[in-house]
Short mmCIF file of C-alpha atoms in Angstrom, two decimals:
data_model
loop_
_atom_site.label_atom_id
_atom_site.label_comp_id
_atom_site.label_asym_id
_atom_site.label_seq_id
_atom_site.Cartn_x
_atom_site.Cartn_y
_atom_site.Cartn_z
CA UNK A 28 0.00 0.00 0.00
CA UNK A 29 1.30 3.46 -0.88
CA UNK A 30 1.51 6.02 1.91
CA UNK A 31 2.31 9.69 2.22
CA UNK A 32 4.20 11.13 5.19
CA UNK A 33 3.86 14.87 5.84
CA UNK A 34 6.00 16.65 8.44
CA UNK A 35 5.92 20.34 9.36
CA UNK A 36 6.47 22.86 12.15
CA UNK A 37 3.84 25.32 13.27
CA UNK A 38 4.39 28.73 14.77
CA UNK A 39 4.43 28.27 18.57
CA UNK A 40 1.23 30.28 19.06
CA UNK A 41 -0.58 28.21 16.40
CA UNK A 42 0.25 24.68 17.59
CA UNK A 43 -2.77 24.24 19.87
CA UNK A 44 -5.16 25.49 17.15
CA UNK A 45 -3.53 23.09 14.69
CA UNK A 46 -4.12 20.21 17.10
CA UNK A 47 -7.74 21.28 17.67
CA UNK A 48 -8.38 21.22 13.91
CA UNK A 49 -6.74 17.79 13.59
CA UNK A 50 -8.94 16.47 16.39
CA UNK A 51 -11.99 17.67 14.42
CA UNK A 52 -10.76 15.63 11.44
CA UNK A 53 -10.61 12.51 13.62
CA UNK A 54 -14.10 13.21 14.97
CA UNK A 55 -15.46 13.37 11.42
CA UNK A 56 -13.52 10.24 10.46
CA UNK A 57 -15.12 8.38 13.39
CA UNK A 58 -18.54 9.28 12.00
CA UNK A 59 -17.88 8.88 8.27
CA UNK A 60 -15.64 5.79 8.51
CA UNK A 61 -14.45 6.00 4.87
CA UNK A 62 -13.44 2.66 3.37
CA UNK A 63 -9.85 2.21 2.31
CA UNK A 64 -8.45 5.15 4.31
CA UNK A 65 -5.92 4.97 7.09
CA UNK A 66 -4.77 8.20 8.73
CA UNK A 67 -2.54 8.93 11.71
CA UNK A 68 -1.33 12.23 13.10
CA UNK A 69 1.35 12.95 15.70
CA UNK A 70 2.47 16.00 17.65
CA UNK A 71 6.11 15.62 18.58
CA UNK A 72 7.54 16.42 22.00
CA UNK A 73 8.82 19.82 20.89
CA UNK A 74 5.15 20.86 20.75
CA UNK A 75 5.31 22.45 17.30
CA UNK A 76 6.23 19.61 14.94
CA UNK A 77 3.43 17.52 13.46
CA UNK A 78 3.62 14.34 11.39
CA UNK A 79 0.75 12.88 9.38
CA UNK A 80 0.69 9.46 7.71
CA UNK A 81 -2.00 8.90 5.08
CA UNK A 82 -2.87 5.66 3.29
CA UNK A 83 -5.66 5.63 0.74
CA UNK A 84 -8.17 8.16 -0.51
CA UNK A 85 -10.99 10.19 0.95
CA UNK A 86 -9.30 12.51 3.44
CA UNK A 87 -9.57 15.50 1.11
CA UNK A 88 -13.34 15.03 0.91
CA UNK A 89 -13.90 15.61 4.64
CA UNK A 90 -15.28 18.99 5.66
CA UNK A 91 -13.09 19.05 8.77
CA UNK A 92 -9.97 18.34 6.71
CA UNK A 93 -10.84 21.16 4.32
CA UNK A 94 -11.20 23.45 7.36
CA UNK A 95 -7.83 22.21 8.68
CA UNK A 96 -6.16 23.09 5.37
CA UNK A 97 -7.91 26.45 4.90
CA UNK A 98 -5.46 28.58 6.92
CA UNK A 99 -2.68 26.03 7.29
CA UNK A 100 -0.05 28.23 5.65
CA UNK A 101 -0.74 30.94 8.26
CA UNK A 102 -0.01 28.45 11.06
CA UNK A 103 3.25 27.12 9.60
CA UNK A 104 6.89 28.01 9.94
CA UNK A 105 8.35 27.07 6.58
CA UNK A 106 6.87 24.58 4.17
CA UNK A 107 5.75 21.02 4.87
CA UNK A 108 7.92 18.09 3.83
CA UNK A 109 5.79 15.59 1.92
CA UNK A 110 7.18 12.22 0.89
CA UNK A 111 5.73 9.05 -0.55
CA UNK A 112 6.49 5.95 1.49
CA UNK A 113 5.92 2.22 1.17
CA UNK A 114 4.17 0.64 4.15
CA UNK A 115 6.13 -2.39 5.29
CA UNK A 116 3.71 -3.53 7.93
CA UNK A 117 1.00 -2.44 10.31
CA UNK A 118 -0.28 -3.71 13.62
CA UNK A 119 -3.08 -4.15 14.28
CA UNK A 120 -4.25 -4.79 10.75
#
């Protein structure tokens, strides 16, 4: 399965808002339960670095994800690093 890994740093005063918007994405995912989509998001210990791992399609269709992306560039320091990755395994499946 093909994956995408996105890593970025937010401005310190925008990190909590970024997390709040991500949590809204997960709330919508819990309701919508799109088939064939796996999504994980992490906030690193520095408090301003976020990592997202996406497998599959459908994330862009979510209203909460569109809201998350709307002002993303205003919350960021620099530009996100986005890389394709090959999933070697996953537990639980």
